Coordinates of C-alpha atoms in Angstrom, one line a residue:
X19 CA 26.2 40.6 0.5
X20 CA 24.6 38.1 -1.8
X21 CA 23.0 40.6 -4.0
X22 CA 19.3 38.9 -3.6
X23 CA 17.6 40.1 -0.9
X24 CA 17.9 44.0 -0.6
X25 CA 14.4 45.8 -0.3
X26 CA 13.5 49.3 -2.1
X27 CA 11.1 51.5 -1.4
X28 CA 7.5 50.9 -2.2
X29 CA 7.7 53.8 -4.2
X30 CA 9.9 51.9 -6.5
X31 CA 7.3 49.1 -7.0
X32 CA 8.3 47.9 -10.4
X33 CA 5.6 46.0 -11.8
X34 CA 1.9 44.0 -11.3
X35 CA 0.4 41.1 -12.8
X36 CA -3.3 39.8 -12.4
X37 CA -4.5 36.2 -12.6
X38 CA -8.6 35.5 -12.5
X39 CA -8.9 31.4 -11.9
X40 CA -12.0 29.4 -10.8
X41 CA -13.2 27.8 -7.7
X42 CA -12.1 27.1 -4.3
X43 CA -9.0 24.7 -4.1
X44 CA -9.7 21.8 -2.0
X45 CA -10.4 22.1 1.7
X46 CA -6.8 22.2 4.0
X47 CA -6.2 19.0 5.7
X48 CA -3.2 17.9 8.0
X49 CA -2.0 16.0 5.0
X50 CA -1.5 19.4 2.8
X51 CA -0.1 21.2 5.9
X52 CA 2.7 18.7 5.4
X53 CA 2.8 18.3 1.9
X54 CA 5.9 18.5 -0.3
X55 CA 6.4 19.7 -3.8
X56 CA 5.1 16.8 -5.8
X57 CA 6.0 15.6 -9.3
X58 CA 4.6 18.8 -10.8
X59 CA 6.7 21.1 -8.3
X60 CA 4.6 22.5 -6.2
X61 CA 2.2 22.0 -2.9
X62 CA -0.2 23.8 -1.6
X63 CA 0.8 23.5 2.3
X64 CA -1.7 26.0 3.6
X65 CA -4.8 28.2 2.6
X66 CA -7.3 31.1 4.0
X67 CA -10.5 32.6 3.0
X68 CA -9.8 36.3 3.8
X69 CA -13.7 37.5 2.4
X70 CA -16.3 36.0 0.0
X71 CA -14.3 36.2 -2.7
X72 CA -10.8 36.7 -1.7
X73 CA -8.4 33.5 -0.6
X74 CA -4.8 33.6 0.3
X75 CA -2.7 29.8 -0.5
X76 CA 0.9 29.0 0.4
X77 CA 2.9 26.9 -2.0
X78 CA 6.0 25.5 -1.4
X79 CA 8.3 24.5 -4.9
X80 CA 11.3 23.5 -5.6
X81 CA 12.1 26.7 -7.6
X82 CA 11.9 29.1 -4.6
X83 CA 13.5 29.6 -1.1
X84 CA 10.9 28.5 1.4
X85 CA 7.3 29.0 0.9
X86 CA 5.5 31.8 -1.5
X87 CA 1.7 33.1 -0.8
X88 CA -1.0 33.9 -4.1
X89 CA -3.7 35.5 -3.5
X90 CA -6.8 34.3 -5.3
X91 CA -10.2 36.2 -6.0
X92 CA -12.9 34.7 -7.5
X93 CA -15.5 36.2 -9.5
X94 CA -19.2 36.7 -7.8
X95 CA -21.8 33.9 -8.5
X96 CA -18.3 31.2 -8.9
X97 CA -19.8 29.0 -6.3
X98 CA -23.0 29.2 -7.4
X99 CA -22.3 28.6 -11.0
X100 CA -21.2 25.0 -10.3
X101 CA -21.0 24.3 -14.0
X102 CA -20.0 27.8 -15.5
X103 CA -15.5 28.1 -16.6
X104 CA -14.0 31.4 -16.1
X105 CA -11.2 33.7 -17.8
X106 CA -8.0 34.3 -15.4
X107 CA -6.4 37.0 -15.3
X108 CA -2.8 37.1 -13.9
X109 CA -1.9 40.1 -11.3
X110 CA 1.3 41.1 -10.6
X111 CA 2.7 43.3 -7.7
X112 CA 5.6 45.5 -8.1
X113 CA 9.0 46.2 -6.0
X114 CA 8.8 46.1 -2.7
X115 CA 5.5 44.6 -2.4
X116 CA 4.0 41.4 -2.0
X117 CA 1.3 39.1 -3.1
X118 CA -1.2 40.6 -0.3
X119 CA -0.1 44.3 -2.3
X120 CA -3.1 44.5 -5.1
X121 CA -6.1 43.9 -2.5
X122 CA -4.4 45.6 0.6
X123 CA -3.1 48.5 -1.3
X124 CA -4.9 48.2 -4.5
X125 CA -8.3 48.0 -4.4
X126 CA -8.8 45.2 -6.9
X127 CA -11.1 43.4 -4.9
X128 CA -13.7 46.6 -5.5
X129 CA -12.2 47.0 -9.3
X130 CA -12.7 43.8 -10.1
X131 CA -16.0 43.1 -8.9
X132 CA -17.8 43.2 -12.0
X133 CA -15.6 41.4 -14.3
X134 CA -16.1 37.5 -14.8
X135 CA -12.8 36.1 -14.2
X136 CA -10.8 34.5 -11.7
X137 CA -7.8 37.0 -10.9
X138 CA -4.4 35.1 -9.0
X139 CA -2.2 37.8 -7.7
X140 CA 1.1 35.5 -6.9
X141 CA 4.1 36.9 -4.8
X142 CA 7.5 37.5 -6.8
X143 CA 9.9 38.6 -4.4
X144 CA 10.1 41.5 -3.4
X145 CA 12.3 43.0 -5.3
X146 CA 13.1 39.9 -7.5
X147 CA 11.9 40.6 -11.0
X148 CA 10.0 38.1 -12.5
X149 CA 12.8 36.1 -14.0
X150 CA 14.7 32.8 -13.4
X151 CA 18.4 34.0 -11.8
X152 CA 21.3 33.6 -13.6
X153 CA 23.6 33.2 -10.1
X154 CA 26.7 33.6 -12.0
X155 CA 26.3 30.8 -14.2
X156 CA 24.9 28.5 -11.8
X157 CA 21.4 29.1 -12.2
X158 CA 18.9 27.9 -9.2
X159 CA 17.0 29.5 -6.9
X160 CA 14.9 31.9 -6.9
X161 CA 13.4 30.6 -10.5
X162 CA 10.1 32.9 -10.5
X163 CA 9.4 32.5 -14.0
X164 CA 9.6 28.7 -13.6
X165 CA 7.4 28.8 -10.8
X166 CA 4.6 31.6 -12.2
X167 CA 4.5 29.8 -15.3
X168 CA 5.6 25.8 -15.4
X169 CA 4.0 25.2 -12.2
X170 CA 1.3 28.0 -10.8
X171 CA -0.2 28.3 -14.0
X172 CA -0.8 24.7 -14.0
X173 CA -2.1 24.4 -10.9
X174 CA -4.4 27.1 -11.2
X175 CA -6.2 25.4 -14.4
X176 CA -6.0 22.3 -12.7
X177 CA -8.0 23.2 -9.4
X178 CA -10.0 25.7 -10.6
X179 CA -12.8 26.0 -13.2
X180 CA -10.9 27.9 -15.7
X181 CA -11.1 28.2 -19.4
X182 CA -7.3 27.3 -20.1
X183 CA -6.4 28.6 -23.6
X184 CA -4.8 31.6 -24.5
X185 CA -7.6 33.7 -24.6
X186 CA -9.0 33.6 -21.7
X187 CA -5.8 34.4 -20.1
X188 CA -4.4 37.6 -19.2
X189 CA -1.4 39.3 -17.4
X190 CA -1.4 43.2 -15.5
X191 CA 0.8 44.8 -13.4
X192 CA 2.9 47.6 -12.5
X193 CA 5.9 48.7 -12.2
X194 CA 8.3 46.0 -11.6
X195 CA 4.8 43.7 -12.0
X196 CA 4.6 45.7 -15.4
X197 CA 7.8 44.3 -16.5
X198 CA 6.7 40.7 -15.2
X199 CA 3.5 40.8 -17.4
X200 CA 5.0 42.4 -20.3
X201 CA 7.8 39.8 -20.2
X202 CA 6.1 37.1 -19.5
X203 CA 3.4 37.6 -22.3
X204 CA 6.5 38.2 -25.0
X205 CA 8.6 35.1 -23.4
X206 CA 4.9 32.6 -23.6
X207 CA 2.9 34.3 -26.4
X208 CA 0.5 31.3 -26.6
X209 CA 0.1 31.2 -22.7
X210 CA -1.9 35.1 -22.6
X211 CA -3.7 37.0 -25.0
X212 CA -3.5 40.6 -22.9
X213 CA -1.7 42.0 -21.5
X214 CA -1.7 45.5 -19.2
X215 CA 1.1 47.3 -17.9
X216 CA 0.8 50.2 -15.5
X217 CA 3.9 52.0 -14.7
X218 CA 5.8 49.1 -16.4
X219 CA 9.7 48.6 -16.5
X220 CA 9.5 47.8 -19.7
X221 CA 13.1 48.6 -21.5
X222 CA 16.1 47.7 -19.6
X223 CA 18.4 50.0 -21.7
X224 CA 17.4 52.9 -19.9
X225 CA 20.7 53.3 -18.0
X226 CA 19.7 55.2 -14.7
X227 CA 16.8 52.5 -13.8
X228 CA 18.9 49.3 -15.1
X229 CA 21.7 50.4 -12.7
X230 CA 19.3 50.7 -10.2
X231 CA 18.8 46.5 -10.4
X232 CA 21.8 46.1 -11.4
X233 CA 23.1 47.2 -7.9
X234 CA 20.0 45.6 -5.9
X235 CA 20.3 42.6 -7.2
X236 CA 24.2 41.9 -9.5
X237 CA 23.4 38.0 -9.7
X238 CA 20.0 38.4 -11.6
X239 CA 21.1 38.7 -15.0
X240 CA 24.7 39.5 -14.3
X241 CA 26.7 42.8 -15.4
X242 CA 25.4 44.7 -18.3
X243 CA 28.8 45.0 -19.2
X244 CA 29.1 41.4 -20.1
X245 CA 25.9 40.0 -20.0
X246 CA 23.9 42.5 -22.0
X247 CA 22.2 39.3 -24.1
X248 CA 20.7 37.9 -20.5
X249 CA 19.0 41.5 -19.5
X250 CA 17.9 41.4 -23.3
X251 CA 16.5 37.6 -23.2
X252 CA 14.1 38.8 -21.1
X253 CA 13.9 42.6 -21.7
X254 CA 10.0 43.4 -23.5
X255 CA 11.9 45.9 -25.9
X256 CA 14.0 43.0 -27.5
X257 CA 10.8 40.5 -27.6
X258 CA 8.4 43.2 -28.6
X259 CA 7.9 41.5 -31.9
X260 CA 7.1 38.0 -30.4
X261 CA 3.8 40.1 -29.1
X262 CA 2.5 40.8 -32.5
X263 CA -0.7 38.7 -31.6
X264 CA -1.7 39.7 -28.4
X265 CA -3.6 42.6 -27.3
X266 CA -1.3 45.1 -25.1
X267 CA -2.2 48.0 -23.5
X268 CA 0.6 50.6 -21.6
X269 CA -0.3 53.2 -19.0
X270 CA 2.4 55.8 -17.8
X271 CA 2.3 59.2 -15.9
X272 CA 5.2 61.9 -16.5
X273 CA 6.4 62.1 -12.9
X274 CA 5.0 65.8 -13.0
X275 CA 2.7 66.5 -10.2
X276 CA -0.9 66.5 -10.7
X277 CA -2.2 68.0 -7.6
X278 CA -1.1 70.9 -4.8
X279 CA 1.0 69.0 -2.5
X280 CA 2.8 66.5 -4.7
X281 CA 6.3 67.2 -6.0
X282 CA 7.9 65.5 -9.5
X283 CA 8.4 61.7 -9.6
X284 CA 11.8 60.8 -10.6
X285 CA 11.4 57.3 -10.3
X286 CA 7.8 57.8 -13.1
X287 CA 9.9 60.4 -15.1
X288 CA 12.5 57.5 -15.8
X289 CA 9.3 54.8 -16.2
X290 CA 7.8 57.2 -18.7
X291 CA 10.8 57.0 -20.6
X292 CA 11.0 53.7 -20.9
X293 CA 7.3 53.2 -22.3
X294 CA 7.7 56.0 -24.9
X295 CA 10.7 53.6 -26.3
X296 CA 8.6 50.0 -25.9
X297 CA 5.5 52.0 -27.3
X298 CA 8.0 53.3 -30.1
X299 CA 9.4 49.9 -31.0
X300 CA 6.1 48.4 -30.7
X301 CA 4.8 51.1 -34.0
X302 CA 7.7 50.4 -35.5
X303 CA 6.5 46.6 -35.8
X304 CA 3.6 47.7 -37.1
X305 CA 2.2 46.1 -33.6
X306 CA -1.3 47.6 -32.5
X307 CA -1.3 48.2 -28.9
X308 CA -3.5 50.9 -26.5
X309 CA -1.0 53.6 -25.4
X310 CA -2.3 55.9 -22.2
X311 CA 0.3 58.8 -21.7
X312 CA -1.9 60.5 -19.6
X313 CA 0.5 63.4 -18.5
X314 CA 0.6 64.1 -14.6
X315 CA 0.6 61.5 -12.5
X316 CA 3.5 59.6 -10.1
X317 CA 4.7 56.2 -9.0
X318 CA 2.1 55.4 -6.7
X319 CA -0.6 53.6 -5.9
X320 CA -3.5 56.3 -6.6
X321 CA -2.6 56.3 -10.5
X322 CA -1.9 52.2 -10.7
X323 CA -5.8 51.8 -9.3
X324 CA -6.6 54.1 -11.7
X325 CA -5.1 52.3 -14.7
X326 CA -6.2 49.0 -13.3
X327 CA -10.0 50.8 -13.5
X328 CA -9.6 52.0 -16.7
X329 CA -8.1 48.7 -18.1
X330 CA -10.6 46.2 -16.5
X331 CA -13.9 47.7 -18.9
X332 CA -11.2 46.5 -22.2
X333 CA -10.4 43.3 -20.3
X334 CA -13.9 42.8 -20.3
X335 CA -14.8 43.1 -23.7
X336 CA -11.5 40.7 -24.7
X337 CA -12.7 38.1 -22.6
X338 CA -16.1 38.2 -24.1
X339 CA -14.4 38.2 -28.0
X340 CA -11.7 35.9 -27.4
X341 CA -12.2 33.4 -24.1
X342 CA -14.5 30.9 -26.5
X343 CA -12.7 31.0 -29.6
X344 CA -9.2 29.6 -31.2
X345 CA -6.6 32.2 -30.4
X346 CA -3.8 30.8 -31.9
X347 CA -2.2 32.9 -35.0
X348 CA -1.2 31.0 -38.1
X349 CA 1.7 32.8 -38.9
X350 CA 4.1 34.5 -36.2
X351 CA 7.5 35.1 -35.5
X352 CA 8.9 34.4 -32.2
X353 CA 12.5 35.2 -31.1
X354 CA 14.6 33.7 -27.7
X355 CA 17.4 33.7 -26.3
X356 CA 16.8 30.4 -24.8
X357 CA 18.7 27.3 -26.4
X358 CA 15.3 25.0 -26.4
X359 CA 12.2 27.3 -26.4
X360 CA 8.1 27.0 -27.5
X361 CA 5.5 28.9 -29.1
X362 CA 2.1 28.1 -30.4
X363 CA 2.3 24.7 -30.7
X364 CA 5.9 24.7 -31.8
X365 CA 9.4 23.9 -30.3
X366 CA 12.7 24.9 -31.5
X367 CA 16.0 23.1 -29.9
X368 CA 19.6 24.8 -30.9
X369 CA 22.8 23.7 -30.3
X370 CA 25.2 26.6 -30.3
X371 CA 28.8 27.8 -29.0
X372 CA 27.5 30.6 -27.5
X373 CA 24.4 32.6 -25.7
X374 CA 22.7 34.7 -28.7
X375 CA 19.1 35.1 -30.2
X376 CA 17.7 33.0 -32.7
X377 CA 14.1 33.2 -34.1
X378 CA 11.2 31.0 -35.2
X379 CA 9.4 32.6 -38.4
X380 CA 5.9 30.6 -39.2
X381 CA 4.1 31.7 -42.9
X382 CA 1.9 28.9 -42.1
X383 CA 1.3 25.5 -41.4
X384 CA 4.5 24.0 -43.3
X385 CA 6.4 26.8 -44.1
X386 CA 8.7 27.9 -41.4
X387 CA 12.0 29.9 -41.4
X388 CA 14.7 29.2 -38.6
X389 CA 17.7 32.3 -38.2
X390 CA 20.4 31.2 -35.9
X391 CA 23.7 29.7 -35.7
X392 CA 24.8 26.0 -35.3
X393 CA 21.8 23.5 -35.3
X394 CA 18.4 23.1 -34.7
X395 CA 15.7 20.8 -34.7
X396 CA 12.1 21.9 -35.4
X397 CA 9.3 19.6 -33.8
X398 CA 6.1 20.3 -36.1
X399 CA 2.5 20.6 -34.2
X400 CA 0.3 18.0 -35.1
X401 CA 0.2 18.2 -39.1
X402 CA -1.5 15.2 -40.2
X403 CA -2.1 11.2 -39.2
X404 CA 0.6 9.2 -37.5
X405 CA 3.2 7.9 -39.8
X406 CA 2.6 9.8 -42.7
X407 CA 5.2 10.4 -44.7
X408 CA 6.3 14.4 -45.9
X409 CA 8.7 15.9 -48.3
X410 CA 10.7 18.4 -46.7
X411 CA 12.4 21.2 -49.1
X412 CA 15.1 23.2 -47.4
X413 CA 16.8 26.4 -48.4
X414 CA 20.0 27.8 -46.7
X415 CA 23.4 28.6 -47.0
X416 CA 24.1 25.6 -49.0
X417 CA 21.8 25.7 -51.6
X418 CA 18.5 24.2 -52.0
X419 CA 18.6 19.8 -50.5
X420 CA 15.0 17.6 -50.6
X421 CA 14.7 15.4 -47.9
X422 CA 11.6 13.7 -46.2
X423 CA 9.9 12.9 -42.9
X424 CA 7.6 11.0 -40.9
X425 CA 4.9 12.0 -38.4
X426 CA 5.1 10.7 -35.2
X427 CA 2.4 9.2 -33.2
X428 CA 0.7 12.6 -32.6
X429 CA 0.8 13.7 -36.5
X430 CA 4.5 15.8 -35.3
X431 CA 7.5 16.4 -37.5
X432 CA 11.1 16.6 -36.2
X433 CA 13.3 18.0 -39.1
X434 CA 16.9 19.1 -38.1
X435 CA 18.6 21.7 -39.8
X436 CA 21.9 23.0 -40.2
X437 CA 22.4 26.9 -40.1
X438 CA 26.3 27.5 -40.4
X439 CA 29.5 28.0 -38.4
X440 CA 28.6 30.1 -35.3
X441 CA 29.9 33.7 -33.8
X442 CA 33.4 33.1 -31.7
X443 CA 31.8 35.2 -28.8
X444 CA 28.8 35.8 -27.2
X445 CA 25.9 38.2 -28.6
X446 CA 26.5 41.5 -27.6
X447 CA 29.8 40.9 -25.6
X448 CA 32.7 43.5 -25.6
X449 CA 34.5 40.9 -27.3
X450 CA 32.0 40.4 -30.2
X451 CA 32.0 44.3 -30.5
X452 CA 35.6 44.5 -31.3
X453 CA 35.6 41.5 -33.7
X454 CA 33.5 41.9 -36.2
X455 CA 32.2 39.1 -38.0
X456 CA 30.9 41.1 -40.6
X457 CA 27.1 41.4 -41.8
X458 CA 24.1 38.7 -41.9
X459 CA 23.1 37.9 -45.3
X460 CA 19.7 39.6 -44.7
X461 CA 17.1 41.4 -41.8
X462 CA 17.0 39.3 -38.8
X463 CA 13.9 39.5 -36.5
X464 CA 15.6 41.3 -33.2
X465 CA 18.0 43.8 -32.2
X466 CA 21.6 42.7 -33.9
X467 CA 23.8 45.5 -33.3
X468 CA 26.1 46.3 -36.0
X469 CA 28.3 44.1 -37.1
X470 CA 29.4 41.9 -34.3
X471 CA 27.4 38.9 -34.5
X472 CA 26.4 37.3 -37.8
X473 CA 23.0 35.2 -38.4
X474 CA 22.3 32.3 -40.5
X475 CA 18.5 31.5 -41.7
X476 CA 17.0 28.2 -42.9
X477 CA 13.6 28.0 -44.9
X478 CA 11.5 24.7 -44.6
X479 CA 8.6 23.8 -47.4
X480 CA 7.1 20.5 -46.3
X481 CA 4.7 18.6 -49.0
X482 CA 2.6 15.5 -48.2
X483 CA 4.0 12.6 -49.8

């Protein structure tokens, strides 16, 4: 067995997201039916209008096996309205479901009626967690996250009348979909602005439901044992501080039966648990979020419509606040395991020996802080007019050096920096436990676990000439 395509029970449906977008796509034609991925990665090879408002597309990309379905609904008056741009908000089935799960199981067609935003409810696998697959090292296929974000996203801005900014973007789902919105959100802060999560799986260090993937599907992240930094590079807990900007809202039952008939949920019992930790991590922060630990209530669908219902009326509201205006923080903090990551207009590329967390700290526009090991090179948003020349003061390990920079043709700096000699053995690694290191100089922004992996920072002042 490959360790990819095992199904669980829908009962274990870990996670939802929703996506609103605008407008019919283009009309089918023989051409599309036959279409391959293009430049961007995906096609649109086939498409259905199920009701009024409700379509189902096929895609077919590079980054998956075969073709995927999404499910689109649009809000009512979109065709009408031929001038009017929308909010979308990203939907997200959980395990053992499929894109078809939210209107066929979930009323969201009916819960959604009254809220003016395009909702896309893409298919995931079903039980294949929101997340590009590790494979052993390999990497490929499936690569979800590469498809839901670098090329679905995309596409959805680009064929329908949406309102692409941060703001007017939001992710929801449960269970397994709860993980994929939560994630997602932490992993592309300047992508959605809210997030929901009903029922999410939202802290892979509870043992009893990590082992659970962890046998369904061994080649996803890898072994805990040796891999812990992969489950954690994706793992809301770990990221929870990169969502200090964006408005988050949990839902969780306690598995204990609400009415005559139903017997204690396990599978919500060990859910619950994990959203009492994110929600405790998240306070810790000093992170704002909507916690709903509203007592009785199981893994199934009856409560997930209900926390989609009482979700939707705050969704609402944030679209009306935010979907119009700049959403974009000037100061944030944004931590990856990722060797070349992005945030906010920002993009950090690090050269390392091994897999480990480094962070982006912004105060504000040219004050930055890198922590990390190795190198890295910082690539500025726009700052000022091409070709301008900046002085850029650096402080790390070695003291204080001046150097200076030019802005590129779209007003960008590059600056490289050097952060020190890096840790022997990857973060978190039974070897990295039992050699010690010894202690970073200081705090770092994510969960460094005793001694075992040590952390570098770099701080950047840059001056106008």
């Amino acid at each position: 067995m490959n360790g990819r395509r095992m199904r669980i029970p829908a009962a274990l449906a870990l996670g939802a997201v929703m996506v609103f977008g605008c407008g019919h796509p283009p009309a089918r034609t023989a051409e599309a039916a036959e279409a391959a991925p293009t430049e961007t990665g995906i096609a649109l090879v086939n498409q259905k209008r199920l009701s009024p408002r409700l379509s189902e597309l096929t895609f077919a990309s590079p980054a998956l096996d075969g073709t995927t379905k999404v499910r689109v609904l649009l809000p009512l008056g979109y065709d009408a309205e031929k001038r009017r741009r929308y909010p979308v908000l990203y939907l997200y089935h959980g395990g053992g479901q499929s894109a078809a799960s939210w209107t066929q199981d979930g009323a969201a067609e009916e819960i959604t009626a009254g809220l003016p935003a395009i909702v896309v409810m893409p298919d995931a696998g079903s039980t294949e967690w929101y997340a590009d697959w590790w494979n052993n090292g390999h990497r490929g296929r499936p690569m979800w996250e590469t498809f839901h974000i670098n090329r679905l996203l995309p596409w959805v801005d680009e064929h329908y009348r949406t309102i692409p900014a941060r703001g007017a973007r939001a992710a929801a789902g449960l269970s397994m979909g709860g993980f994929g919105a939560v994630s997602y959100a932490a992993r592309h802060p300047d992508l959605f602005g809210a997030v929901g999560s009903f029922s999410g799986d939202v802290d892979h260090q509870n043992v009893k439901m990590r082992t659970i993937i962890e046998q369904l599907h061994p080649l996803l992240w890898g072994p805990w044992a040796t891999q812990e930094v992969r489950w954690r590079g994706d793992n809301p807990w770990d990221l929870a501080a990169n969502l200090a900007h964006t408005d988050v809202s949990l839902y969780t039952g306690n598995g204990r039966p609400r009415h005559d008939g139903e017997t204690v949920d396990a599978t919500e019992q060990r859910i619950r648990q994990e959203n009492v930790s994110f929600h405790e991590r998240l306070r810790d922060l000093g992170i704002r979020h909507r916690w709903h630990d509203y007592g009785p209530g199981s893994h199934t669908w009856p409560y997930w419509q209900s926390d989609l219902r009482a979700w939707i009326p705050h969704l609402k509201a944030y679209f009306a606040r935010h979907a119009q205006h700049r959403a974009t923080p000037r100061s944030f903090t944004f931590s990856s395991i990722r060797p070349q990551y992005s945030a906010y207009g920002w993009t950090v590329r690090m050269r390392r020996n091994v897999t480990e967390f480094s962070a982006l700290n912004v105060a504000r526009q040219r004050r930055f802080t890198v922590v990390g090991n190795g190198s890295a090179a910082v690539l500025t948003p726009s700052l000022a007019r091409p070709g301008m020349r900046y002085r850029v003061t650096v402080r790390d390990r070695e003291g204080v050096s001046v150097r200076s920079a030019t802005a590129d043709r779209q007003g960008r700096l590059t600056i490289p920096l050097a952060l020190g000699p890096g840790n022997p053995h990857q973060q978190y690694s039974p070897q990295a436990e039992t050699s010690s290191t010894g202690p970073s100089p200081d705090d770092v922004p994510f969960h460094a676990r005793g001694n075992s992996s040590r952390f570098n920072r770099a701080e950047v002042t840059i001056i106008p000439r």
